Tab-separated table of C-alpha atoms in Angstrom:
chain	number	residue	atom	x	y	z
A	1474	MET	CA	202.821	-3.769	238.824
A	1475	GLU	CA	203.608	-3.362	234.805
A	1476	ASN	CA	203.594	-6.371	233.036
A	1477	GLY	CA	206.846	-8.658	232.739
A	1478	THR	CA	208.315	-6.568	235.948
A	1479	TYR	CA	206.820	-9.072	238.375
A	1480	PHE	CA	206.440	-12.875	238.075
A	1481	TYR	CA	203.948	-14.764	239.754
A	1482	LEU	CA	204.515	-18.242	240.936
A	1483	MET	CA	200.960	-19.873	240.235
A	1484	LEU	CA	201.311	-23.387	242.145
A	1485	PHE	CA	201.068	-21.845	245.113
A	1486	GLU	CA	197.905	-20.407	244.718
A	1487	ASN	CA	195.069	-22.080	246.861
A	1488	ILE	CA	196.887	-24.646	248.535
A	1489	GLY	CA	195.362	-24.057	252.026
A	1490	TYR	CA	196.744	-25.177	255.349
A	1491	ILE	CA	198.726	-27.880	253.721
A	1492	ARG	CA	201.470	-25.353	253.187
A	1493	TYR	CA	202.515	-25.724	256.726
A	1494	ALA	CA	203.128	-29.357	256.304
A	1495	PHE	CA	204.931	-28.672	252.851
A	1496	PHE	CA	207.049	-25.465	254.814
A	1497	SER	CA	207.804	-28.252	257.947
A	1498	LEU	CA	208.912	-30.294	255.192
A	1499	GLY	CA	210.878	-28.039	253.541
A	1500	PHE	CA	212.963	-26.544	256.688
A	1501	ILE	CA	213.923	-29.694	257.889
A	1502	LEU	CA	215.328	-30.834	254.383
A	1503	TYR	CA	217.048	-27.399	254.151
A	1504	CYS	CA	218.499	-27.861	257.426
A	1505	ALA	CA	219.569	-31.519	256.934
A	1506	ILE	CA	221.395	-30.291	253.534
A	1507	VAL	CA	223.061	-28.038	254.874
A	1508	PHE	CA	224.054	-29.731	257.841
A	1509	PHE	CA	225.342	-32.819	256.143
A	1510	ASN	CA	227.306	-30.933	253.443
A	1511	ALA	CA	228.837	-28.822	255.972
A	1512	LEU	CA	230.240	-31.457	258.241
A	1513	ILE	CA	231.813	-32.939	254.713
A	1514	ILE	CA	233.781	-29.172	253.915
A	1515	PHE	CA	234.650	-28.923	257.749
A	1516	ALA	CA	235.611	-32.520	257.680
A	1517	ILE	CA	237.717	-32.431	254.667
A	1518	PHE	CA	239.112	-28.757	255.079
A	1519	LEU	CA	240.307	-29.836	259.044
A	1520	GLU	CA	241.971	-33.285	258.126
A	1521	ARG	CA	245.507	-32.930	256.071
A	1522	THR	CA	245.195	-36.527	254.849
A	1523	LEU	CA	241.899	-36.123	252.823
A	1524	HIS	CA	243.944	-32.839	251.239
A	1525	GLN	CA	243.770	-35.183	247.970
A	1526	PRO	CA	241.909	-34.471	244.728
A	1527	MET	CA	239.218	-37.280	244.987
A	1528	TYR	CA	238.279	-35.552	248.855
A	1529	ILE	CA	238.955	-32.037	247.435
A	1530	LEU	CA	236.614	-33.002	244.594
A	1531	ILE	CA	234.211	-34.348	247.451
A	1532	SER	CA	234.043	-31.250	249.359
A	1533	CYS	CA	233.453	-29.314	245.904
A	1534	LEU	CA	229.931	-31.028	245.639
A	1535	SER	CA	229.354	-29.986	249.091
A	1536	VAL	CA	230.109	-26.566	248.536
A	1537	ASN	CA	227.696	-26.548	245.482
A	1538	SER	CA	224.687	-27.821	247.019
A	1539	VAL	CA	224.863	-25.184	249.814
A	1540	PHE	CA	225.050	-22.935	246.651
A	1541	GLY	CA	222.480	-23.993	244.745
A	1542	THR	CA	219.738	-25.032	247.713
A	1543	ALA	CA	220.690	-21.544	249.040
A	1544	ALA	CA	218.708	-19.819	245.889
A	1545	PHE	CA	216.032	-22.551	246.583
A	1546	PHE	CA	214.808	-23.292	249.783
A	1547	PRO	CA	214.599	-19.813	251.448
A	1548	ARG	CA	212.293	-18.583	248.719
A	1549	LEU	CA	210.510	-21.804	248.483
A	1550	LEU	CA	209.768	-21.497	252.399
A	1551	THR	CA	208.983	-17.739	252.042
A	1552	ASP	CA	206.380	-18.336	249.842
A	1553	LEU	CA	205.005	-21.276	251.580
A	1554	LEU	CA	203.727	-19.124	254.468
A	1555	SER	CA	203.319	-15.865	252.320
A	1556	ASP	CA	199.869	-14.857	250.893
A	1557	THR	CA	201.396	-13.315	247.892
A	1558	HIS	CA	203.968	-15.135	245.379
A	1559	SER	CA	205.167	-12.559	243.240
A	1560	VAL	CA	208.956	-12.235	242.783
A	1561	SER	CA	210.355	-9.351	240.528
A	1562	ARG	CA	211.986	-10.022	237.237
A	1563	ALA	CA	215.643	-9.469	238.351
A	1564	ALA	CA	214.994	-11.636	241.170
A	1565	CYS	CA	213.404	-14.549	239.357
A	1566	ILE	CA	216.737	-14.460	236.701
A	1567	LEU	CA	218.974	-14.410	239.567
A	1568	GLN	CA	217.333	-17.536	240.792
A	1569	ALA	CA	217.394	-19.609	238.085
A	1570	PHE	CA	221.184	-18.404	237.389
A	1571	VAL	CA	222.061	-19.684	240.459
A	1572	ILE	CA	220.365	-23.058	240.302
A	1573	TYR	CA	221.307	-23.467	237.016
A	1574	SER	CA	224.696	-22.723	237.256
A	1575	TYR	CA	224.468	-25.242	240.241
A	1576	ALA	CA	223.538	-28.012	238.398
A	1577	THR	CA	225.786	-27.258	235.432
A	1578	ASN	CA	228.478	-27.220	237.796
A	1579	GLU	CA	227.117	-30.334	239.369
A	1580	SER	CA	227.715	-31.969	235.947
A	1581	THR	CA	231.235	-30.834	235.703
A	1582	ILE	CA	232.291	-31.778	239.353
A	1583	LEU	CA	231.120	-35.117	238.394
A	1584	MET	CA	233.491	-35.031	235.131
A	1585	LEU	CA	236.223	-34.070	236.895
A	1586	MET	CA	236.088	-37.058	239.550
A	1587	ALA	CA	235.658	-39.756	236.825
A	1588	PHE	CA	238.776	-38.044	235.270
A	1589	ASP	CA	240.193	-38.196	238.664
A	1590	ARG	CA	239.047	-41.916	239.230
A	1591	TYR	CA	240.369	-42.639	236.096
A	1592	VAL	CA	243.961	-41.366	235.969
A	1593	ALA	CA	244.475	-43.264	239.423
A	1594	ILE	CA	243.443	-46.642	238.313
A	1595	SER	CA	245.056	-46.395	234.603
A	1596	LYS	CA	248.383	-44.445	235.949
A	1597	PRO	CA	249.009	-45.228	238.990
A	1598	LEU	CA	252.335	-44.761	239.366
A	1599	GLN	CA	252.493	-41.475	237.785
A	1600	TYR	CA	249.120	-40.265	239.672
A	1601	ASN	CA	250.807	-37.780	241.916
A	1602	ASN	CA	252.565	-36.126	238.317
A	1603	ILE	CA	249.380	-35.441	236.961
A	1604	MET	CA	246.981	-35.129	239.516
A	1605	THR	CA	249.059	-32.000	241.308
A	1606	PRO	CA	247.345	-29.083	243.397
A	1607	ARG	CA	247.755	-26.640	240.836
A	1608	ILE	CA	246.523	-28.753	237.866
A	1609	LEU	CA	243.382	-30.156	240.168
A	1610	SER	CA	242.813	-26.177	240.956
A	1611	VAL	CA	243.061	-24.996	237.310
A	1612	LEU	CA	240.515	-27.668	236.590
A	1613	ILE	CA	237.869	-26.786	238.901
A	1614	ALA	CA	238.204	-22.944	238.178
A	1615	ILE	CA	237.886	-23.526	234.667
A	1616	SER	CA	234.700	-26.205	234.559
A	1617	CYS	CA	232.986	-23.690	237.414
A	1618	ILE	CA	233.630	-20.578	235.690
A	1619	TYR	CA	232.690	-22.171	232.260
A	1620	SER	CA	229.769	-22.822	233.315
A	1621	MET	CA	228.802	-20.203	235.173
A	1622	LEU	CA	230.011	-17.940	232.241
A	1623	CYS	CA	227.613	-20.207	230.060
A	1624	VAL	CA	224.615	-19.994	232.451
A	1625	GLY	CA	224.976	-16.173	232.734
A	1626	ILE	CA	225.424	-15.314	229.237
A	1627	GLY	CA	222.078	-17.595	228.991
A	1628	CYS	CA	220.498	-15.682	231.825
A	1629	ILE	CA	221.104	-12.179	230.135
A	1630	LEU	CA	219.470	-13.170	226.772
A	1631	ASN	CA	216.507	-14.521	228.795
A	1632	ALA	CA	216.669	-10.950	230.610
A	1633	ARG	CA	216.527	-8.786	227.523
A	1634	LEU	CA	213.020	-10.869	225.971
A	1635	THR	CA	210.192	-9.131	225.566
A	1636	LYS	CA	207.744	-10.723	228.214
A	1637	CYS	CA	203.793	-10.563	227.245
A	1638	GLY	CA	203.009	-12.826	230.460
A	1639	ASN	CA	204.055	-13.012	233.796
A	1640	LYS	CA	202.318	-16.884	235.116
A	1641	LEU	CA	205.008	-19.208	236.383
A	1642	TRP	CA	203.539	-22.812	236.623
A	1643	LYS	CA	206.516	-23.349	239.047
A	1644	VAL	CA	207.386	-23.262	242.397
A	1645	TYR	CA	210.669	-21.685	241.688
A	1646	CYS	CA	212.264	-19.037	238.590
A	1647	HIS	CA	212.694	-21.782	236.229
A	1648	ASN	CA	214.572	-20.444	232.715
A	1649	TRP	CA	212.588	-22.338	230.451
A	1650	GLU	CA	209.528	-21.324	231.540
A	1651	ILE	CA	210.354	-17.731	231.348
A	1652	VAL	CA	211.522	-18.099	227.968
A	1653	LYS	CA	208.106	-19.412	227.064
A	1654	LEU	CA	206.481	-15.921	228.451
A	1655	SER	CA	208.320	-14.302	225.569
A	1656	CYS	CA	206.369	-12.726	222.877
A	1657	ALA	CA	209.662	-11.913	220.671
A	1658	ASN	CA	211.945	-14.634	218.577
A	1659	THR	CA	213.656	-17.053	220.773
A	1660	ILE	CA	215.964	-18.851	218.239
A	1661	VAL	CA	218.660	-17.391	219.771
A	1662	ILE	CA	218.461	-18.168	222.846
A	1663	ASN	CA	216.983	-21.558	222.467
A	1664	VAL	CA	220.250	-22.361	220.253
A	1665	PHE	CA	222.386	-21.087	222.878
A	1666	GLY	CA	220.447	-23.292	224.988
A	1667	PHE	CA	221.526	-26.388	223.352
A	1668	PHE	CA	224.812	-25.265	223.486
A	1669	ILE	CA	224.864	-25.034	227.100
A	1670	ALA	CA	223.177	-28.204	227.330
A	1671	THR	CA	225.636	-29.944	224.928
A	1672	THR	CA	228.851	-28.467	226.879
A	1673	THR	CA	227.986	-28.418	230.764
A	1674	LEU	CA	226.049	-31.644	230.485
A	1675	ILE	CA	225.781	-34.105	227.911
A	1676	MET	CA	230.138	-33.363	227.034
A	1677	PRO	CA	230.386	-34.205	230.750
A	1678	LEU	CA	227.940	-37.296	230.836
A	1679	SER	CA	229.702	-38.812	227.822
A	1680	PHE	CA	233.341	-38.241	229.102
A	1681	ILE	CA	231.885	-39.878	232.661
A	1682	LEU	CA	230.688	-42.975	230.588
A	1683	TYR	CA	233.908	-43.259	228.580
A	1684	SER	CA	236.139	-43.045	231.553
A	1685	TYR	CA	233.977	-46.009	233.412
A	1686	VAL	CA	234.071	-48.199	230.057
A	1687	LYS	CA	238.063	-47.795	230.346
A	1688	ILE	CA	238.034	-48.935	233.719
A	1689	LEU	CA	236.120	-51.188	233.580
A	1690	ILE	CA	238.290	-52.660	230.754
A	1691	ILE	CA	241.341	-52.149	233.510
A	1692	CYS	CA	239.977	-53.719	236.149
A	1693	ARG	CA	238.900	-56.597	234.013
A	1694	LYS	CA	242.543	-57.688	233.095
A	1695	SER	CA	243.313	-56.987	236.874
A	1696	SER	CA	243.662	-58.929	240.426
A	1697	LEU	CA	240.909	-59.456	242.415
A	1698	ASP	CA	242.718	-57.084	245.038
A	1699	PHE	CA	242.890	-54.084	242.500
A	1700	ARG	CA	239.460	-54.479	241.387
A	1701	ARG	CA	237.959	-54.508	244.709
A	1702	LYS	CA	239.963	-51.312	245.583
A	1703	ALA	CA	238.630	-49.636	242.565
A	1704	TYR	CA	235.053	-50.565	242.746
A	1705	GLN	CA	234.953	-49.063	246.229
A	1706	THR	CA	236.125	-46.065	245.428
A	1707	CYS	CA	233.822	-46.109	241.842
A	1708	ILE	CA	230.516	-47.286	243.244
A	1709	PRO	CA	229.490	-44.379	245.588
A	1710	HIS	CA	230.133	-42.214	242.421
A	1711	ILE	CA	228.582	-44.178	240.007
A	1712	VAL	CA	225.242	-44.294	242.633
A	1713	ILE	CA	225.897	-40.057	242.523
A	1714	LEU	CA	226.246	-39.649	238.704
A	1715	LEU	CA	223.058	-42.030	237.987
A	1716	ASN	CA	220.965	-40.475	240.353
A	1717	PHE	CA	221.945	-36.922	238.920
A	1718	SER	CA	221.502	-38.156	235.618
A	1719	VAL	CA	218.092	-39.167	236.184
A	1720	ALA	CA	216.854	-36.602	237.632
A	1721	ILE	CA	218.358	-33.951	235.165
A	1722	PHE	CA	216.256	-36.213	232.427
A	1723	CYS	CA	213.030	-35.324	234.511
A	1724	GLU	CA	213.637	-32.006	234.648
A	1725	VAL	CA	214.364	-31.380	231.084
A	1726	THR	CA	211.868	-33.608	229.858
A	1727	LEU	CA	208.846	-32.153	232.026
A	1728	SER	CA	209.959	-28.635	231.072
A	1729	ARG	CA	210.495	-29.239	227.219
A	1730	VAL	CA	207.860	-31.752	226.653
A	1731	ALA	CA	204.924	-29.873	226.345
A	1732	THR	CA	202.751	-32.781	226.062
A	1733	LEU	CA	203.706	-35.287	228.868
A	1734	GLU	CA	200.773	-35.146	231.270
A	1735	LEU	CA	201.300	-36.121	234.817
A	1736	PRO	CA	199.603	-35.703	237.931
A	1737	ILE	CA	200.421	-31.739	239.431
A	1738	GLY	CA	202.272	-33.580	242.332
A	1739	LEU	CA	203.932	-35.931	240.611
A	1740	SER	CA	205.385	-33.210	238.462
A	1741	ILE	CA	206.546	-30.811	241.010
A	1742	ILE	CA	208.218	-34.103	242.468
A	1743	LEU	CA	210.199	-34.910	239.244
A	1744	SER	CA	210.901	-31.598	238.563
A	1745	LEU	CA	212.720	-30.553	241.982
A	1746	ASP	CA	214.898	-34.126	242.254
A	1747	PHE	CA	217.833	-32.575	241.138
A	1748	LEU	CA	217.759	-29.739	243.563
A	1749	ILE	CA	217.015	-31.904	246.997
A	1750	VAL	CA	217.906	-35.585	246.382
A	1751	PRO	CA	221.760	-34.806	245.092
A	1752	PRO	CA	222.885	-32.087	247.622
A	1753	ILE	CA	221.336	-34.758	250.393
A	1754	LEU	CA	222.601	-38.073	248.749
A	1755	ASN	CA	226.266	-36.721	248.232
A	1756	PRO	CA	227.289	-36.240	251.307
A	1757	LEU	CA	225.153	-39.498	252.840
A	1758	VAL	CA	227.101	-41.736	249.998
A	1759	TYR	CA	230.708	-40.225	250.624
A	1760	GLY	CA	230.226	-39.922	254.565
A	1761	PHE	CA	229.018	-43.379	254.902
A	1762	ASN	CA	231.246	-45.054	252.039
A	1763	PHE	CA	234.585	-43.257	252.755
A	1764	PRO	CA	236.102	-44.486	256.206
A	1765	GLU	CA	238.636	-41.561	256.392
A	1766	ILE	CA	235.412	-38.949	256.253
A	1767	ARG	CA	233.763	-40.513	258.300
A	1768	LYS	CA	236.119	-41.203	260.995
A	1769	LYS	CA	236.626	-37.241	260.547
A	1770	ILE	CA	232.903	-36.617	260.735
A	1771	GLN	CA	232.919	-38.473	263.961
A	1772	TRP	CA	235.453	-36.668	265.868
A	1773	ILE	CA	234.167	-33.351	265.115
A	1774	ILE	CA	230.428	-34.343	266.548
A	1775	LYS	CA	232.332	-35.561	269.946
A	1776	ALA	CA	233.690	-32.575	269.694
A	1777	CYS	CA	230.978	-30.534	269.295
A	1778	LYS	CA	229.327	-32.519	272.127
A	1779	GLN	CA	232.217	-31.653	274.589
A	1780	LEU	CA	231.892	-28.098	273.753
């Protein structure tokens, strides 16, 4: 194998029989993620009363979760049962593209959800004129296309770098770890990576924070019933946002701060948080907290039992 043509995922080496326990846990998690997110998607798709911006954006989160985990779990499960842990350079770059597209899409979708709640609470009488199906479709398309385009350019720049090593100390193809294997100048890709992080992570999270500060100001001046309804729709989003923000912070910190020394097991868990917890937490939070979605999910489960 030519140097740079294949990468080796070194963390799978010498894990012994515990691989079967990890495989079982990973398989159960993946099945749960696909099942719960599929329920959310079908519930919103089948129920016409749920064809509203808030619920459509929730379904976008579920679609994105299925998209992102499809690039991670099948490969992880295969590596856990395999004796060789090599992955071609093209396949590795593709996995990195999908995983980081998922992460940036998650951030921009959460930003659109915050914008939707801000408009609904600050301008309730004009909400239907602002958040029309056409405008929502355009916003979703722009946010997703922009995120994937940025990540795609970053992966192309990464793929063009000359590699002087082939050992990745991760359980998946991590874009920054691939960059660190390069023996060429990485200033351009580092600057572009900062640009991607700023426009797809930092700016959306800043806008979300601004939106919720404005919402809190509005709620303080409103009636108790208004505050109760506002909090009922905003709290699930805040829970999802906090979890995603912490997960991304852990992933970025662990990959960029070389001097940070943690036990290998804890390091792996923290670096995988953004790939595992949000995809399973999102449908559970929204499925249990919104009665309209919960009722439709119950109807789907009952209909399936009768088949």
